[in-house]
Amino acid sequence: MIGQPSKLFNDSHIRLWNDSFYELKYILAKTEATEYISTHITRPMFFHLYGEHGVQMWRNIWQDQNITIVTGEGSRFDLIPELFDNIKSSKVIYTKAKNAFSDIDNLINKLEVDDGDLILVSLGPTASILANEMAKRGKWILDVGHLAASYKNVFDGGKMPEALDIRKK
């Protein structure tokens, strides 16, 4: 799947899309994609639009699943109960908090032998590349990015994800 900012949610990324389309059109032309997903599904806009129904949609994905989380050491990603108290089990694979791409081969090796049902990744731009690589290897993997922080922003009055420190304090 190819994700892009969605006009459905807001217009703030239209300039970015316009500025980058010249370079992206050659990549997109080589894909068989006919539909695109919204990159905003892990953002506050999603929860503003769908509310509790959006929470339930996410929860349905990992209901009773054994999940593996891949994130940076000291990451602000959190398995908050409001989203994740319905998983069967979880384990975490930590990597570098910054420049995680330099550790991608190690992560791929670890995930190839992982026996979890679902892999959730919160690792910045590296997550997209890792998700693509692992999907090619038959793994069920989702880049959940700012999901927990977005939930906290909308339902608990927390800061926008970008306003948070990269690492927990």
PDB file of C-alpha atoms in Angstrom:
ATOM      1  CA  MET A   1       0.000   0.000   0.000  1.00  0.00           C
ATOM      2  CA  ILE A   2       1.073   3.521  -0.645  1.00  0.00           C
ATOM      3  CA  GLY A   3       0.080   6.168   1.865  1.00  0.00           C
ATOM      4  CA  GLN A   4      -0.148   9.873   1.395  1.00  0.00           C
ATOM      5  CA  PRO A   5      -1.642  12.760   3.337  1.00  0.00           C
ATOM      6  CA  SER A   6      -5.367  12.828   2.809  1.00  0.00           C
ATOM      7  CA  LYS A   7      -7.379  15.840   1.718  1.00  0.00           C
ATOM      8  CA  LEU A   8     -10.231  14.192   3.613  1.00  0.00           C
ATOM      9  CA  PHE A   9      -8.535  15.119   6.867  1.00  0.00           C
ATOM     10  CA  ASN A  10      -7.069  18.546   6.059  1.00  0.00           C
ATOM     11  CA  ASP A  11      -5.364  20.680   3.433  1.00  0.00           C
ATOM     12  CA  SER A  12      -2.099  21.322   5.286  1.00  0.00           C
ATOM     13  CA  HIS A  13      -0.119  18.739   3.332  1.00  0.00           C
ATOM     14  CA  ILE A  14      -1.344  19.663  -0.150  1.00  0.00           C
ATOM     15  CA  ARG A  15       1.661  21.950  -0.701  1.00  0.00           C
ATOM     16  CA  LEU A  16       4.003  19.126   0.278  1.00  0.00           C
ATOM     17  CA  TRP A  17       2.243  16.811  -2.169  1.00  0.00           C
ATOM     18  CA  ASN A  18       2.430  19.410  -4.934  1.00  0.00           C
ATOM     19  CA  ASP A  19       6.118  20.072  -4.243  1.00  0.00           C
ATOM     20  CA  SER A  20       7.072  16.391  -4.163  1.00  0.00           C
ATOM     21  CA  PHE A  21       4.856  15.024  -6.941  1.00  0.00           C
ATOM     22  CA  TYR A  22       7.406  15.729  -9.666  1.00  0.00           C
ATOM     23  CA  GLU A  23       9.820  13.275  -8.034  1.00  0.00           C
ATOM     24  CA  LEU A  24       7.167  10.836  -6.833  1.00  0.00           C
ATOM     25  CA  LYS A  25       5.323  10.417 -10.123  1.00  0.00           C
ATOM     26  CA  TYR A  26       8.117   8.208 -11.510  1.00  0.00           C
ATOM     27  CA  ILE A  27       8.026   5.958  -8.453  1.00  0.00           C
ATOM     28  CA  LEU A  28       4.226   5.792  -8.478  1.00  0.00           C
ATOM     29  CA  ALA A  29       4.195   4.944 -12.171  1.00  0.00           C
ATOM     30  CA  LYS A  30       6.218   1.793 -11.415  1.00  0.00           C
ATOM     31  CA  THR A  31       3.711   0.490  -8.860  1.00  0.00           C
ATOM     32  CA  GLU A  32       0.511  -1.392  -9.416  1.00  0.00           C
ATOM     33  CA  ALA A  33      -1.256   0.704  -6.797  1.00  0.00           C
ATOM     34  CA  THR A  34      -4.662   1.945  -7.836  1.00  0.00           C
ATOM     35  CA  GLU A  35      -5.757   3.012  -4.377  1.00  0.00           C
ATOM     36  CA  TYR A  36      -3.898   4.941  -1.727  1.00  0.00           C
ATOM     37  CA  ILE A  37      -4.286   4.982   2.020  1.00  0.00           C
ATOM     38  CA  SER A  38      -4.214   8.024   4.237  1.00  0.00           C
ATOM     39  CA  THR A  39      -1.099   8.595   6.314  1.00  0.00           C
ATOM     40  CA  HIS A  40      -3.317  10.400   8.812  1.00  0.00           C
ATOM     41  CA  ILE A  41      -4.758   7.230  10.328  1.00  0.00           C
ATOM     42  CA  THR A  42      -2.194   7.410  13.141  1.00  0.00           C
ATOM     43  CA  ARG A  43      -2.618  11.156  13.637  1.00  0.00           C
ATOM     44  CA  PRO A  44      -4.892  13.234  15.877  1.00  0.00           C
ATOM     45  CA  MET A  45      -7.047  14.103  12.846  1.00  0.00           C
ATOM     46  CA  PHE A  46      -8.168  10.478  12.644  1.00  0.00           C
ATOM     47  CA  PHE A  47      -9.361  10.455  16.248  1.00  0.00           C
ATOM     48  CA  HIS A  48     -11.030  13.850  15.835  1.00  0.00           C
ATOM     49  CA  LEU A  49     -12.946  12.510  12.857  1.00  0.00           C
ATOM     50  CA  TYR A  50     -13.809   9.012  14.126  1.00  0.00           C
ATOM     51  CA  GLY A  51     -13.699   9.396  17.920  1.00  0.00           C
ATOM     52  CA  GLU A  52     -14.362   6.233  19.931  1.00  0.00           C
ATOM     53  CA  HIS A  53     -15.285   4.381  16.759  1.00  0.00           C
ATOM     54  CA  GLY A  54     -11.758   5.043  15.489  1.00  0.00           C
ATOM     55  CA  VAL A  55     -10.333   3.671  18.728  1.00  0.00           C
ATOM     56  CA  GLN A  56     -12.367   0.498  18.280  1.00  0.00           C
ATOM     57  CA  MET A  57     -11.253   0.135  14.662  1.00  0.00           C
ATOM     58  CA  TRP A  58      -7.617   0.109  15.804  1.00  0.00           C
ATOM     59  CA  ARG A  59      -8.326  -2.213  18.729  1.00  0.00           C
ATOM     60  CA  ASN A  60      -9.997  -4.705  16.383  1.00  0.00           C
ATOM     61  CA  ILE A  61      -6.731  -5.108  14.476  1.00  0.00           C
ATOM     62  CA  TRP A  62      -4.730  -6.530  17.391  1.00  0.00           C
ATOM     63  CA  GLN A  63      -7.539  -8.114  19.421  1.00  0.00           C
ATOM     64  CA  ASP A  64      -6.110 -11.294  21.038  1.00  0.00           C
ATOM     65  CA  GLN A  65      -2.895 -11.062  18.984  1.00  0.00           C
ATOM     66  CA  ASN A  66       0.666 -11.714  20.126  1.00  0.00           C
ATOM     67  CA  ILE A  67       2.365  -8.506  19.095  1.00  0.00           C
ATOM     68  CA  THR A  68       5.971  -7.471  18.702  1.00  0.00           C
ATOM     69  CA  ILE A  69       6.757  -3.781  19.003  1.00  0.00           C
ATOM     70  CA  VAL A  70       9.798  -2.306  17.280  1.00  0.00           C
ATOM     71  CA  THR A  71      10.810   1.115  18.523  1.00  0.00           C
ATOM     72  CA  GLY A  72      13.785   3.226  19.512  1.00  0.00           C
ATOM     73  CA  GLU A  73      15.423   2.942  22.917  1.00  0.00           C
ATOM     74  CA  GLY A  74      13.627   5.321  25.282  1.00  0.00           C
ATOM     75  CA  SER A  75      10.867   5.844  22.724  1.00  0.00           C
ATOM     76  CA  ARG A  76       7.774   7.808  23.608  1.00  0.00           C
ATOM     77  CA  PHE A  77       5.635   5.073  22.036  1.00  0.00           C
ATOM     78  CA  ASP A  78       3.459   3.564  24.724  1.00  0.00           C
ATOM     79  CA  LEU A  79       1.137   0.568  24.893  1.00  0.00           C
ATOM     80  CA  ILE A  80      -1.592   2.617  26.514  1.00  0.00           C
ATOM     81  CA  PRO A  81      -4.444   0.490  27.876  1.00  0.00           C
ATOM     82  CA  GLU A  82      -7.076   2.524  26.030  1.00  0.00           C
ATOM     83  CA  LEU A  83      -5.700   1.149  22.768  1.00  0.00           C
ATOM     84  CA  PHE A  84      -3.838  -2.015  23.709  1.00  0.00           C
ATOM     85  CA  ASP A  85      -5.370  -3.746  26.744  1.00  0.00           C
ATOM     86  CA  ASN A  86      -6.969  -6.323  24.453  1.00  0.00           C
ATOM     87  CA  ILE A  87      -3.735  -7.853  23.086  1.00  0.00           C
ATOM     88  CA  LYS A  88      -2.813 -11.388  24.027  1.00  0.00           C
ATOM     89  CA  SER A  89       0.860 -10.667  24.673  1.00  0.00           C
ATOM     90  CA  SER A  90       3.590  -8.239  23.733  1.00  0.00           C
ATOM     91  CA  LYS A  91       7.340  -8.063  23.448  1.00  0.00           C
ATOM     92  CA  VAL A  92       9.552  -5.184  22.428  1.00  0.00           C
ATOM     93  CA  ILE A  93      12.578  -5.044  20.173  1.00  0.00           C
ATOM     94  CA  TYR A  94      14.527  -1.864  20.814  1.00  0.00           C
ATOM     95  CA  THR A  95      16.881  -0.201  18.402  1.00  0.00           C
ATOM     96  CA  LYS A  96      18.606   3.161  18.190  1.00  0.00           C
ATOM     97  CA  ALA A  97      16.553   6.187  19.210  1.00  0.00           C
ATOM     98  CA  LYS A  98      18.075   8.160  16.315  1.00  0.00           C
ATOM     99  CA  ASN A  99      19.404   6.986  12.951  1.00  0.00           C
ATOM    100  CA  ALA A 100      17.586   3.669  13.306  1.00  0.00           C
ATOM    101  CA  PHE A 101      18.070   2.982   9.609  1.00  0.00           C
ATOM    102  CA  SER A 102      21.706   2.111  10.336  1.00  0.00           C
ATOM    103  CA  ASP A 103      20.350  -0.876  12.327  1.00  0.00           C
ATOM    104  CA  ILE A 104      17.810  -2.054   9.741  1.00  0.00           C
ATOM    105  CA  ASP A 105      19.657  -5.249   8.758  1.00  0.00           C
ATOM    106  CA  ASN A 106      19.766  -6.312  12.407  1.00  0.00           C
ATOM    107  CA  LEU A 107      16.048  -5.569  12.789  1.00  0.00           C
ATOM    108  CA  ILE A 108      15.173  -7.535   9.658  1.00  0.00           C
ATOM    109  CA  ASN A 109      17.163 -10.526  10.952  1.00  0.00           C
ATOM    110  CA  LYS A 110      15.373 -10.406  14.310  1.00  0.00           C
ATOM    111  CA  LEU A 111      11.932 -10.015  12.766  1.00  0.00           C
ATOM    112  CA  GLU A 112      12.417 -12.794  10.221  1.00  0.00           C
ATOM    113  CA  VAL A 113      12.499 -15.290  13.091  1.00  0.00           C
ATOM    114  CA  ASP A 114       9.914 -13.511  15.245  1.00  0.00           C
ATOM    115  CA  ASP A 115       6.924 -15.720  16.003  1.00  0.00           C
ATOM    116  CA  GLY A 116       4.453 -12.965  16.902  1.00  0.00           C
ATOM    117  CA  ASP A 117       1.168 -12.571  15.051  1.00  0.00           C
ATOM    118  CA  LEU A 118       1.612  -8.872  14.326  1.00  0.00           C
ATOM    119  CA  ILE A 119       4.527  -6.436  14.331  1.00  0.00           C
ATOM    120  CA  LEU A 120       3.889  -2.811  15.276  1.00  0.00           C
ATOM    121  CA  VAL A 121       6.613  -0.322  14.402  1.00  0.00           C
ATOM    122  CA  SER A 122       7.100   3.186  15.723  1.00  0.00           C
ATOM    123  CA  LEU A 123      10.443   4.241  14.319  1.00  0.00           C
ATOM    124  CA  GLY A 124      10.090   7.359  12.180  1.00  0.00           C
ATOM    125  CA  PRO A 125      10.933   7.056   8.481  1.00  0.00           C
ATOM    126  CA  THR A 126      12.736   3.774   9.116  1.00  0.00           C
ATOM    127  CA  ALA A 127       9.382   2.199  10.008  1.00  0.00           C
ATOM    128  CA  SER A 128       8.106   2.603   6.451  1.00  0.00           C
ATOM    129  CA  ILE A 129      11.134   0.884   4.976  1.00  0.00           C
ATOM    130  CA  LEU A 130      11.093  -1.868   7.600  1.00  0.00           C
ATOM    131  CA  ALA A 131       7.372  -2.469   7.066  1.00  0.00           C
ATOM    132  CA  ASN A 132       7.907  -2.821   3.335  1.00  0.00           C
ATOM    133  CA  GLU A 133      10.806  -5.249   3.769  1.00  0.00           C
ATOM    134  CA  MET A 134       8.996  -7.420   6.285  1.00  0.00           C
ATOM    135  CA  ALA A 135       5.752  -7.457   4.290  1.00  0.00           C
ATOM    136  CA  LYS A 136       7.737  -8.827   1.344  1.00  0.00           C
ATOM    137  CA  ARG A 137       8.826 -11.618   3.692  1.00  0.00           C
ATOM    138  CA  GLY A 138       5.235 -12.461   4.569  1.00  0.00           C
ATOM    139  CA  LYS A 139       5.051 -10.722   7.948  1.00  0.00           C
ATOM    140  CA  TRP A 140       1.990  -8.792   9.137  1.00  0.00           C
ATOM    141  CA  ILE A 141       3.464  -5.431  10.081  1.00  0.00           C
ATOM    142  CA  LEU A 142       2.040  -1.959  10.639  1.00  0.00           C
ATOM    143  CA  ASP A 143       3.758   1.391  11.012  1.00  0.00           C
ATOM    144  CA  VAL A 144       1.786   2.862  13.935  1.00  0.00           C
ATOM    145  CA  GLY A 145       3.993   5.921  14.328  1.00  0.00           C
ATOM    146  CA  HIS A 146       2.336   8.515  16.536  1.00  0.00           C
ATOM    147  CA  LEU A 147      -0.769   6.451  17.331  1.00  0.00           C
ATOM    148  CA  ALA A 148      -0.527   6.502  21.137  1.00  0.00           C
ATOM    149  CA  ALA A 149       0.522  10.165  21.273  1.00  0.00           C
ATOM    150  CA  SER A 150      -2.302  11.074  18.899  1.00  0.00           C
ATOM    151  CA  TYR A 151      -4.795   9.281  21.124  1.00  0.00           C
ATOM    152  CA  LYS A 152      -3.484  11.148  24.169  1.00  0.00           C
ATOM    153  CA  ASN A 153      -3.666  14.453  22.288  1.00  0.00           C
ATOM    154  CA  VAL A 154      -7.325  14.024  21.401  1.00  0.00           C
ATOM    155  CA  PHE A 155      -8.739  12.184  24.402  1.00  0.00           C
ATOM    156  CA  ASP A 156      -6.462  13.314  27.238  1.00  0.00           C
ATOM    157  CA  GLY A 157      -5.495  16.828  26.113  1.00  0.00           C
ATOM    158  CA  GLY A 158      -1.868  15.815  25.541  1.00  0.00           C
ATOM    159  CA  LYS A 159       0.586  17.661  23.337  1.00  0.00           C
ATOM    160  CA  MET A 160       0.710  17.178  19.589  1.00  0.00           C
ATOM    161  CA  PRO A 161       3.145  14.340  18.767  1.00  0.00           C
ATOM    162  CA  GLU A 162       5.711  16.701  17.233  1.00  0.00           C
ATOM    163  CA  ALA A 163       5.750  18.774  20.443  1.00  0.00           C
ATOM    164  CA  LEU A 164       6.952  15.783  22.474  1.00  0.00           C
ATOM    165  CA  ASP A 165      10.589  14.965  23.085  1.00  0.00           C
ATOM    166  CA  ILE A 166      11.933  12.117  20.965  1.00  0.00           C
ATOM    167  CA  ARG A 167      12.737  10.180  24.130  1.00  0.00           C
ATOM    168  CA  LYS A 168      10.742   9.762  27.317  1.00  0.00           C
ATOM    169  CA  LYS A 169      12.162  11.616  30.242  1.00  0.00           C
TER     170      LYS A 169
END
